[in-house]
mmCIF file of C-alpha atoms and ligand atoms in Angstrom:
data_model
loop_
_atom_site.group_PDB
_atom_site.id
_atom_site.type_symbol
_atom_site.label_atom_id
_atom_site.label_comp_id
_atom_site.label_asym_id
_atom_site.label_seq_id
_atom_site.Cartn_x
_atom_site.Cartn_y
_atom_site.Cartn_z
ATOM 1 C CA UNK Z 1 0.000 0.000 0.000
ATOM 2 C CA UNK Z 2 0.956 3.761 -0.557
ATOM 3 C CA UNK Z 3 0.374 6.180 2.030
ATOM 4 C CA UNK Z 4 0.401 9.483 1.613
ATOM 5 C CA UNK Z 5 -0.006 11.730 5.080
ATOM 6 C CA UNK Z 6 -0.657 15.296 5.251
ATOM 7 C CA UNK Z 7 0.867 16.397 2.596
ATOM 8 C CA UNK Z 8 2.028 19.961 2.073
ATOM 9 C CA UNK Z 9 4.118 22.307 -0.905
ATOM 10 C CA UNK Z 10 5.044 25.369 -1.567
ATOM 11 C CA UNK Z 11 6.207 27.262 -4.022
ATOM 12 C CA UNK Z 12 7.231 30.605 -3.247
ATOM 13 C CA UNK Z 13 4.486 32.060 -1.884
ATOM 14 C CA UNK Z 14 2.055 29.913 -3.570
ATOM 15 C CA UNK Z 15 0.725 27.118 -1.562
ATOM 16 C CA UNK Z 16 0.440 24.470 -4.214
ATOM 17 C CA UNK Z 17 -0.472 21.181 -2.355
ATOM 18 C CA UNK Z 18 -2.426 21.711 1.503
ATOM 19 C CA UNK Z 19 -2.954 18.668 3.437
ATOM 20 C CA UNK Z 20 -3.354 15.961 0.819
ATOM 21 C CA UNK Z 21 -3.921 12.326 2.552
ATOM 22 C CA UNK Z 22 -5.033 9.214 0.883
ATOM 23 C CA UNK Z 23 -4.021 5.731 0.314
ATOM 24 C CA UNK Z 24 -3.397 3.792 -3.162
ATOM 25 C CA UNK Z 25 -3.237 -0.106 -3.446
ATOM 26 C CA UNK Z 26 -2.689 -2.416 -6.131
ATOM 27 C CA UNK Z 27 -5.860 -3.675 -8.668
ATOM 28 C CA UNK Z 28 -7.703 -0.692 -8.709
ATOM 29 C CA UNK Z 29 -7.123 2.830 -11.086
ATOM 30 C CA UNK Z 30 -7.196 5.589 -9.187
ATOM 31 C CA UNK Z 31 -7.858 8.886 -11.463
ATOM 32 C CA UNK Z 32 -6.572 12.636 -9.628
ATOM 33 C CA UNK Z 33 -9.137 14.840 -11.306
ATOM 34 C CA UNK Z 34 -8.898 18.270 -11.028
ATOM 35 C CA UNK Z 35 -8.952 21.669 -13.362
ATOM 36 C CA UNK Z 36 -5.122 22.915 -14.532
ATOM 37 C CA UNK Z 37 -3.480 24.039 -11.757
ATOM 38 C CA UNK Z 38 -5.000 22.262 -9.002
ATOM 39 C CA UNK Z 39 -1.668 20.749 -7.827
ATOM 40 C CA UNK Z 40 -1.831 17.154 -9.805
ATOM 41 C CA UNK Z 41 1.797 17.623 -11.541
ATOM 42 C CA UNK Z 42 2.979 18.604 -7.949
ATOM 43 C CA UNK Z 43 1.374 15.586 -6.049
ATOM 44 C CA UNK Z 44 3.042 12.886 -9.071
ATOM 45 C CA UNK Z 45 6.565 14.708 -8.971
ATOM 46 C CA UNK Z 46 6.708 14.377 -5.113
ATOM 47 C CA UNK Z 47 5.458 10.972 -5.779
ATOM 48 C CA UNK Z 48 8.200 10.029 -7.842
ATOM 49 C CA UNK Z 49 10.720 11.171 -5.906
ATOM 50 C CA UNK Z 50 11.831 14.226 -8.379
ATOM 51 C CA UNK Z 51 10.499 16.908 -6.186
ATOM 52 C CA UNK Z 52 12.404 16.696 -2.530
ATOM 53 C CA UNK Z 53 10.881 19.733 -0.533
ATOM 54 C CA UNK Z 54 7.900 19.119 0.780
ATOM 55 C CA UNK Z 55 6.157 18.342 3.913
ATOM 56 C CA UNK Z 56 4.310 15.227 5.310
ATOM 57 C CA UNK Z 57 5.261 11.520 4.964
ATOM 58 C CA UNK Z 58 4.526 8.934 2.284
ATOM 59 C CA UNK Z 59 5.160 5.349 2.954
ATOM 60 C CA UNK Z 60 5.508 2.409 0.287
ATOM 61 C CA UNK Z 61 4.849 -0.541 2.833
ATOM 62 C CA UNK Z 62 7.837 -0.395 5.447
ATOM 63 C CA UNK Z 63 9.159 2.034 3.412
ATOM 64 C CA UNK Z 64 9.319 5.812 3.683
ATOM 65 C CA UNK Z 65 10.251 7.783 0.668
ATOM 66 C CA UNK Z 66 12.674 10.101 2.045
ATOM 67 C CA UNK Z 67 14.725 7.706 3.394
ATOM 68 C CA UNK Z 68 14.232 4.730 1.048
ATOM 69 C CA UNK Z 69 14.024 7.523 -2.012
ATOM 70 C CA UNK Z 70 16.113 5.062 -4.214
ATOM 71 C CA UNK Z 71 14.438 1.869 -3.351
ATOM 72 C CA UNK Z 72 10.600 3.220 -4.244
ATOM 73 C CA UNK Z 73 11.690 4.535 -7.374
ATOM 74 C CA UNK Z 74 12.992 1.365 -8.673
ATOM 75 C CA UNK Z 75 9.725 0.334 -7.725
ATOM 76 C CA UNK Z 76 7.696 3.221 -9.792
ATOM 77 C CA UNK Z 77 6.897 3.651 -13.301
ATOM 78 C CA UNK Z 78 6.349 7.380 -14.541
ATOM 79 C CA UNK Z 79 4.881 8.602 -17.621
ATOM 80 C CA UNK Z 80 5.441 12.458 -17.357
ATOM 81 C CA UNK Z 81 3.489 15.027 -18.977
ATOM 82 C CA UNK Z 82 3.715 15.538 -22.663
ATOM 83 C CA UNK Z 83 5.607 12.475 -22.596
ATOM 84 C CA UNK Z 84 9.257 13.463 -23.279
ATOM 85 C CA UNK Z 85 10.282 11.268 -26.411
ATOM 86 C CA UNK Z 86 13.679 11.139 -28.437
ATOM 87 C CA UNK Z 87 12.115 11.504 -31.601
ATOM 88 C CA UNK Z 88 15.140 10.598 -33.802
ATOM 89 C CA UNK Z 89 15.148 7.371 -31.924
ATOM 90 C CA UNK Z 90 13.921 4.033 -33.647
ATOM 91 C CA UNK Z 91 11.623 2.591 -30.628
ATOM 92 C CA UNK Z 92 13.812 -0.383 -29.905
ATOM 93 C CA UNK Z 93 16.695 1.812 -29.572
ATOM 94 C CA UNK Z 94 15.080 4.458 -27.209
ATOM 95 C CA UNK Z 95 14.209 1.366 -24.991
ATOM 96 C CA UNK Z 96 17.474 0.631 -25.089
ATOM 97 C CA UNK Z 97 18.873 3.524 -24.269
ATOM 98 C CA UNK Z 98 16.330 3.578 -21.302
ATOM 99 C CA UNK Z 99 17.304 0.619 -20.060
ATOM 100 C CA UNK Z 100 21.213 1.919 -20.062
ATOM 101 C CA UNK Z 101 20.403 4.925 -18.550
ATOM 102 C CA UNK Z 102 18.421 3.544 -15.191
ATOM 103 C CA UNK Z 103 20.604 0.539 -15.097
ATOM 104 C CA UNK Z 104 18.000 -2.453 -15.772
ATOM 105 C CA UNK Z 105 19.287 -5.558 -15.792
ATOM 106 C CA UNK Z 106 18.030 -7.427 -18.226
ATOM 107 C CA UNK Z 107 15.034 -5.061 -19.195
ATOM 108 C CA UNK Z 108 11.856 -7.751 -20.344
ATOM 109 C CA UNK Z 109 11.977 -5.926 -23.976
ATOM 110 C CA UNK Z 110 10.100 -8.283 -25.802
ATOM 111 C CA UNK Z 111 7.344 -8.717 -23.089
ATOM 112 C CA UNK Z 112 7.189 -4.970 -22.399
ATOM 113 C CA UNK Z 113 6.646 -4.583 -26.698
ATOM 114 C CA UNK Z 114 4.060 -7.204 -26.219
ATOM 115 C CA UNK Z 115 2.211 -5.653 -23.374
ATOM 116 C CA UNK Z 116 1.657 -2.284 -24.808
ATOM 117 C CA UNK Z 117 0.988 -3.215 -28.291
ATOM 118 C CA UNK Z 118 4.427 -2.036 -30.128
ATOM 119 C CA UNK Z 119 6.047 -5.206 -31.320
ATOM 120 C CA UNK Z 120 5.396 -4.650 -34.910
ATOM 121 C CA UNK Z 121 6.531 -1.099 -34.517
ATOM 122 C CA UNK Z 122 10.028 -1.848 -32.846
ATOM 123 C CA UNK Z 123 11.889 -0.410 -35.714
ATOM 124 C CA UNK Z 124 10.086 2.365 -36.728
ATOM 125 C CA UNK Z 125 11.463 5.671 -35.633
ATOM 126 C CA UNK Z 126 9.674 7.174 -32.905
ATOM 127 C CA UNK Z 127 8.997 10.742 -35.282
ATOM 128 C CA UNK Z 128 7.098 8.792 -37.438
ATOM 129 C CA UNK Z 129 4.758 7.061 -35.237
ATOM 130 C CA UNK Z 130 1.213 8.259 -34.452
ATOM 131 C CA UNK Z 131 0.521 10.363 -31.169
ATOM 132 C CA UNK Z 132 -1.401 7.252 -29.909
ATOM 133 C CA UNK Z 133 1.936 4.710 -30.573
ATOM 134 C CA UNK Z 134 4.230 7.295 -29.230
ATOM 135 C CA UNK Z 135 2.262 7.524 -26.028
ATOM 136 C CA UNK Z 136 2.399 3.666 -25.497
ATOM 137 C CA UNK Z 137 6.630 4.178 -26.223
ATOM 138 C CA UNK Z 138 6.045 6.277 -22.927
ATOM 139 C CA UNK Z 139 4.440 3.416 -21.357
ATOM 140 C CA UNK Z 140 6.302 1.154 -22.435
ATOM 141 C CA UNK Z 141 9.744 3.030 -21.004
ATOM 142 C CA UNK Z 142 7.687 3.487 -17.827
ATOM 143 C CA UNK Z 143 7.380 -0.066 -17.831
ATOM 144 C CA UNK Z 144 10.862 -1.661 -18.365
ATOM 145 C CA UNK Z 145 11.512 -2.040 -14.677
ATOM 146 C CA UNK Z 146 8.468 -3.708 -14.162
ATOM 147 C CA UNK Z 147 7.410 -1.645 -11.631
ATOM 148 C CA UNK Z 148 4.434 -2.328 -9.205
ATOM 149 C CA UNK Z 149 3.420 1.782 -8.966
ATOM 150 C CA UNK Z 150 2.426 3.351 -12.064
ATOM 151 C CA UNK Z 151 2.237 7.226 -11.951
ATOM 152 C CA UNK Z 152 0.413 8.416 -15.346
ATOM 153 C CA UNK Z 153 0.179 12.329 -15.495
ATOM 154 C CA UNK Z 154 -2.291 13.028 -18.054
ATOM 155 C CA UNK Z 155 -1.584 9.654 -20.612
ATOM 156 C CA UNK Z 156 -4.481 10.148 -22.523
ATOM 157 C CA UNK Z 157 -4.477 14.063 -23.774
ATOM 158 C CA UNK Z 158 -4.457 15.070 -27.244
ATOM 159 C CA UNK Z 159 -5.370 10.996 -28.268
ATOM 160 C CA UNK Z 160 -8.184 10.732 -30.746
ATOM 161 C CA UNK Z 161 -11.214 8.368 -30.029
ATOM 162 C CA UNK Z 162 -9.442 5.181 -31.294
ATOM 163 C CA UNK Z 163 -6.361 5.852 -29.588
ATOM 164 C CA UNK Z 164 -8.128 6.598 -26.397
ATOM 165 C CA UNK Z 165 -10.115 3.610 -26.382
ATOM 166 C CA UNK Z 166 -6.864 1.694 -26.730
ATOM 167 C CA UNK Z 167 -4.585 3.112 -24.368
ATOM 168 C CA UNK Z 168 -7.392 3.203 -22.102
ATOM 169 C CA UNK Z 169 -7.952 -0.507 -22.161
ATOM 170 C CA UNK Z 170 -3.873 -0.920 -21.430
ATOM 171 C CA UNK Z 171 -4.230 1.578 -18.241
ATOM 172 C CA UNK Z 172 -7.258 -0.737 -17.270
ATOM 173 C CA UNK Z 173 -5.197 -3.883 -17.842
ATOM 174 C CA UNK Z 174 -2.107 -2.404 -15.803
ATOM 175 C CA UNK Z 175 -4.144 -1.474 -12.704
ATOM 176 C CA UNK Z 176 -5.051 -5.062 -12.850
ATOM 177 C CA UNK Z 177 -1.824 -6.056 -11.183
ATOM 178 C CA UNK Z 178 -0.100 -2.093 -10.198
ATOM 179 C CA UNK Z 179 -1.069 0.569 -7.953
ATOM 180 C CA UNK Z 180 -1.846 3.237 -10.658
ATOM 181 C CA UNK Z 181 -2.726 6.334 -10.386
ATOM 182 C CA UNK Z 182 -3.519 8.592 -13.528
ATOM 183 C CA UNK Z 183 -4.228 12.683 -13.756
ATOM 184 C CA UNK Z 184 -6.811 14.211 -15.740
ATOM 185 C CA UNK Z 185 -8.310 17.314 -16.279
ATOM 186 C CA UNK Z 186 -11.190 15.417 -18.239
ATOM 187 C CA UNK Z 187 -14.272 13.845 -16.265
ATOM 188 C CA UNK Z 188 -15.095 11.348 -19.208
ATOM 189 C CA UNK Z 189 -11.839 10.162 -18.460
ATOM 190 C CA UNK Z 190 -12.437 9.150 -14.908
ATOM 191 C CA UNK Z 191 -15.680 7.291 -15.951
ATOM 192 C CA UNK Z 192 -14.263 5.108 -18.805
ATOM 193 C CA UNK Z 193 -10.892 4.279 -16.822
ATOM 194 C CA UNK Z 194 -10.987 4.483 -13.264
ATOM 195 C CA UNK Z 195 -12.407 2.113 -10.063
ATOM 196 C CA UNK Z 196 -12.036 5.661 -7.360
ATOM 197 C CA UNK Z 197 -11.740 9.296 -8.167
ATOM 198 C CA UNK Z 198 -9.631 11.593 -5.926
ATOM 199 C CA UNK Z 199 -10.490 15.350 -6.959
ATOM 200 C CA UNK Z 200 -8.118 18.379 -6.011
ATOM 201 C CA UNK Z 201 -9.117 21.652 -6.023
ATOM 202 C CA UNK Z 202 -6.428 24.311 -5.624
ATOM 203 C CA UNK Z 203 -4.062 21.757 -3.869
ATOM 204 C CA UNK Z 204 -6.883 20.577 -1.385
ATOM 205 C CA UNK Z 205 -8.411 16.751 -1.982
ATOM 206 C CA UNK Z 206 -12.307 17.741 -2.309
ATOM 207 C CA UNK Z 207 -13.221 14.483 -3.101
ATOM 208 C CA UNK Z 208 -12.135 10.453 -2.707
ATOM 209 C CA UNK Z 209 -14.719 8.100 -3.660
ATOM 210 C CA UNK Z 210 -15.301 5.255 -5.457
ATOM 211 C CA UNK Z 211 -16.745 5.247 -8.496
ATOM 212 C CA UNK Z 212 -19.377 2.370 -8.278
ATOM 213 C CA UNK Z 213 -20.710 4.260 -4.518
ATOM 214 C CA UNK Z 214 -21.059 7.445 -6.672
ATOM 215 C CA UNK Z 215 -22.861 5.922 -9.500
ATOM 216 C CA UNK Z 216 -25.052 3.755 -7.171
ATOM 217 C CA UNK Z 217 -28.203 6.189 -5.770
ATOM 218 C CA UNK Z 218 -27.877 8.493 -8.380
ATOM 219 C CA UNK Z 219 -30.116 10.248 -10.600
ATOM 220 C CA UNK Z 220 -29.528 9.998 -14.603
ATOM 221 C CA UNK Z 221 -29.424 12.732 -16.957
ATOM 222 C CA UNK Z 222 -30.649 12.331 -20.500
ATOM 223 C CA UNK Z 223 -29.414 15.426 -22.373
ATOM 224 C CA UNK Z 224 -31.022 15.276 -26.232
ATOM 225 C CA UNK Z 225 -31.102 17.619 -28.545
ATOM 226 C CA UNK Z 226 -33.700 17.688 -31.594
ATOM 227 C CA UNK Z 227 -34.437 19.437 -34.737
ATOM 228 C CA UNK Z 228 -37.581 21.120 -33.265
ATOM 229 C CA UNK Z 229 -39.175 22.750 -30.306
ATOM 230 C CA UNK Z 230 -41.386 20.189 -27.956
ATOM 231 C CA UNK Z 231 -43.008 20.835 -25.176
ATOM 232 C CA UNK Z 232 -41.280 19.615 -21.770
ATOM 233 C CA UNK Z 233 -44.938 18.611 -20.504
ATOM 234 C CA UNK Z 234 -44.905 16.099 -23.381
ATOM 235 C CA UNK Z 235 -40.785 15.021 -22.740
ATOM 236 C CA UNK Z 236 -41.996 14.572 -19.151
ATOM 237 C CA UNK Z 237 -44.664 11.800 -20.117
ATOM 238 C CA UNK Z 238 -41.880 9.595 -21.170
ATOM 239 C CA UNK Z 239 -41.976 6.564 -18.784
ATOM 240 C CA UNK Z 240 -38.719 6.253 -16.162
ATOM 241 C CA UNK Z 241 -38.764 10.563 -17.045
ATOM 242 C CA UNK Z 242 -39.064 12.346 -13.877
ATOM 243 C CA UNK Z 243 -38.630 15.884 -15.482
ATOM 244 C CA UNK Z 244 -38.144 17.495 -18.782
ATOM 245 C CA UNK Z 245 -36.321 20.948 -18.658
ATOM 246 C CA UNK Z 246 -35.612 22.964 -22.158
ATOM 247 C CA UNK Z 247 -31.829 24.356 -21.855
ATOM 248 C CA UNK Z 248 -31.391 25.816 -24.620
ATOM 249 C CA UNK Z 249 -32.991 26.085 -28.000
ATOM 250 C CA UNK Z 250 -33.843 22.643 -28.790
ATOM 251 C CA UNK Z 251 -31.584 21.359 -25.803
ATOM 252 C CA UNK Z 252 -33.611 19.543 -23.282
ATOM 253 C CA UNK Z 253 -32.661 17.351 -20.113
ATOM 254 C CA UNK Z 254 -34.242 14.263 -19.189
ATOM 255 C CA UNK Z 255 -33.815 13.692 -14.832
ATOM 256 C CA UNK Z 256 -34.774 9.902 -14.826
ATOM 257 C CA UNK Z 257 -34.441 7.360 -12.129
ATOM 258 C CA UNK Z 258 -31.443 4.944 -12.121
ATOM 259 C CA UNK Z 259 -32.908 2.338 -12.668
ATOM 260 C CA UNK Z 260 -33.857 2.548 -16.351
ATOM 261 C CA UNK Z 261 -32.218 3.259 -19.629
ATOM 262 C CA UNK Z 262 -34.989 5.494 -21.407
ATOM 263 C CA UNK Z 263 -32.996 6.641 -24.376
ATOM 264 C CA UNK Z 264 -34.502 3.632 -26.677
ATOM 265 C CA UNK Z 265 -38.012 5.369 -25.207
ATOM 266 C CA UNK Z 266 -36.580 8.641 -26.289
ATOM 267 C CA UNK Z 267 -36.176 7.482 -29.569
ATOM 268 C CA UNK Z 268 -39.684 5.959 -29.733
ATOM 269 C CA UNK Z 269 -40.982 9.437 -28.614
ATOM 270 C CA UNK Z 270 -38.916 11.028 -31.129
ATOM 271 C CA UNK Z 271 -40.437 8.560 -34.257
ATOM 272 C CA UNK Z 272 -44.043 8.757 -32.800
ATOM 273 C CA UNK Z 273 -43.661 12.818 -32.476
ATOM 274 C CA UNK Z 274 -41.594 13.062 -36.050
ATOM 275 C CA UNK Z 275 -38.847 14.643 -34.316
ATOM 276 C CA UNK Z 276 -35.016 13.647 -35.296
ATOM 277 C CA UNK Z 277 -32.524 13.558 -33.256
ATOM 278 C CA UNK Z 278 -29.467 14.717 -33.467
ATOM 279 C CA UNK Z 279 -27.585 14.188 -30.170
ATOM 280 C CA UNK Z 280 -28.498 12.103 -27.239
ATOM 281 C CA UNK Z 281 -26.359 11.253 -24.074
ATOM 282 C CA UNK Z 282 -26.626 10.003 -20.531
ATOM 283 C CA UNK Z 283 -24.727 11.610 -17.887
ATOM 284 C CA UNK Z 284 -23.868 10.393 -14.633
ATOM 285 C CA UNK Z 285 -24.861 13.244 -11.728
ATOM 286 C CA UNK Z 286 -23.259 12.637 -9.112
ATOM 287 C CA UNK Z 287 -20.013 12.924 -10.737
ATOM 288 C CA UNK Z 288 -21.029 15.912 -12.867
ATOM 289 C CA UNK Z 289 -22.446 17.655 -9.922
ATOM 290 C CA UNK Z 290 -19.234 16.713 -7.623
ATOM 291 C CA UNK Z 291 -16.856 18.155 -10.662
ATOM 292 C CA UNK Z 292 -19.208 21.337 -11.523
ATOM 293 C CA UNK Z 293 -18.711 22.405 -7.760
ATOM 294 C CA UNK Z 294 -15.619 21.868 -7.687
ATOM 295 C CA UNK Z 295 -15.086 23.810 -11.159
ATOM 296 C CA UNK Z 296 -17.276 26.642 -10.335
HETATM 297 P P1 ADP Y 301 -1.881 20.677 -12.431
HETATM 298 O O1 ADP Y 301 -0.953 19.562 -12.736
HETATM 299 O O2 ADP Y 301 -3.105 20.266 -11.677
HETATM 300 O O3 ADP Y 301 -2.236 21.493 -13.637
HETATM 301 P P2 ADP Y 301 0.448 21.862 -11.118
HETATM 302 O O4 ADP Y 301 0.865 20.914 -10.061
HETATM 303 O O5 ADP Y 301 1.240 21.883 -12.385
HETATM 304 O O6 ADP Y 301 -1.122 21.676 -11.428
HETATM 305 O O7 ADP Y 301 0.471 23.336 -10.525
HETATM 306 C C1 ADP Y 301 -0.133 23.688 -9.292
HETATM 307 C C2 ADP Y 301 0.180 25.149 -9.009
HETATM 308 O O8 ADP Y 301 1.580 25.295 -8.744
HETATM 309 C C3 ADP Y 301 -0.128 26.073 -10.179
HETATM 310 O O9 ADP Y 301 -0.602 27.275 -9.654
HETATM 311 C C4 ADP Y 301 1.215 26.238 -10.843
HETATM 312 O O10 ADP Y 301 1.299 27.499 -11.496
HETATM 313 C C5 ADP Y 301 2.171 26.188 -9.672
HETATM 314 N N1 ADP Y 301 3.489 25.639 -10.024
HETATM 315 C C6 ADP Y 301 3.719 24.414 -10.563
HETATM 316 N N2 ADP Y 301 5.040 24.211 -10.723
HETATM 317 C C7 ADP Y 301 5.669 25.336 -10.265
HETATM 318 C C8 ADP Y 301 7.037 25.738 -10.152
HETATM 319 N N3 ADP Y 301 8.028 24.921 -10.535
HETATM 320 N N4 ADP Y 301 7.269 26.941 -9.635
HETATM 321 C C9 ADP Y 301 6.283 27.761 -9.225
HETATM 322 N N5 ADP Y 301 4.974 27.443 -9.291
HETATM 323 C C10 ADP Y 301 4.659 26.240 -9.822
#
């Protein structure tokens, strides 16, 4: 288990991190959600052991990470930001070089190409390899150790919707095994990844929950959009709706109970009234409503 106590940074004058405490184990992803600037980069530097001033105490097991600094990082995978590539390099070779530079023994190449997807693309260069391949490079060079903590600081940014489905499924299958724990400015994220969210708001944890308590009790939010004006009166007749309300032009939520999916019943209401539609998704309240306050 990692344990992180009463965390506190500074930079400057700026209080960056204030009081941060939670715990992280292995076999479940743990997402740090929070707008830019809430202190995420902060929290995964200290984590890794780049960042040395700071107060509180973290423990890895027996271990405390000021004094056993060396020891958790061989023990600690990081992917950082923006993922720092050598784009001249041919993949192989930057793994390689990875390997040299932290002193692997032995680094598990071909199992590590295998994991992330990259074998057939071990001797391309790394410049001319799609933003979704290069970030699984990143992964992959985070992985070489074989490390049982994964810190991911934003992995999935600037991905497009194949990519992300992808990488996302690799995160999943990591945090099978690893403690991981992945940033994100990007609520969708969160859903589609992560067992527990942990939100920071300007350096404070406002938020640490797990996902399947915040989905369970929770109202559902039908937003649909159609080509025409209806009446909310009428929207609200749909069974499972609770309330129709018009948001904008032809913007309407739907508050329906758990329980029930009633988008196929919006489309039935939608054919019966000759309406089209041309956008229709379910949002998950508790969530929203736990972000929006702590965007707002
Ligand atoms: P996030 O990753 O959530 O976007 P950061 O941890 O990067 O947030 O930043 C938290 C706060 O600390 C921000 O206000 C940022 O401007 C500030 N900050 C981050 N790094 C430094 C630094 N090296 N020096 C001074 N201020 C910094």
């Amino acid at each position: 288990m990692l344990t992180l106590q009463h965390i506190h940074k500074n930079y400057a004058n700026l209080q960056a991190l204030k009081d941060v405490s939670f715990s992280l184990q292995p076999g479940e992803v743990v997402g740090l959600l929070g707008p830019n600037g809430a202190g995420k980069s902060t929290l995964m530097k200290i984590l890794t052991g780049y960042l040395k001033e700071w107060e509180g105490e973290i423990r890895y097991g027996e271990q405390n990470l000021r004094t056993a600094t060396k020891a958790i990082q061989q023990v600690t995978g990081y992917l950082p930001e923006n993922n720092p590539l050598y784009p001249e390099l041919y993949v192989q070779e930057y793994l390689q070089f990875i390997s040299e530079l932290y002193k692997i023994p032995q680094p598990p190449f071909i199992d590590v190409l295998d994991k992330v997807g990259l074998t057939e693309m071990k001797n391309r260069k790394i410049n001319t390899l799609s933003k979704g391949y290069q970030q699984r490079v990143g992964l992959a060079a985070a992985l070489l150790h074989n490390p049982e903590i994964l810190i991911l600081d934003e992995p999935t940014t600037g991905l497009d919707p194949n990519q992300l489905i992808e990488i996302r499924k690799l995160i999943r299958q990591l945090g099978e095994e690893k403690i991981v724990l992945l940033s994100t400015h990007i609520l969708s994220e969160v859903e589609s990844i992560c067992d527990r969210v942990i939100i920071i708001r300007k350096g404070e944890v406002v938020a640490d929950e797990a996902l399947e308590s915040l989905r369970k009790g929770q109202q559902q939010i039908v937003q649909v959009e159609f080509d025409y004006r209806i009446e909310t009166e009428a929207l609200a007749k749909i069974p499972g709706v609770n309330k129709a309300v018009n948001t904008f032009d032809f913007n309407y939520e739907l508050y329906c109970s758990k329980e029930e999916d009633v988008r196929p019943k919006v489309f039935d209401f939608a054919h019966d009234n000759q309406l089209k539609i041309l956008s229709l998704q379910q949002k998950n309240e508790n969530l929203a409503a736990l972000f929006n306050s702590l965007t707002s």
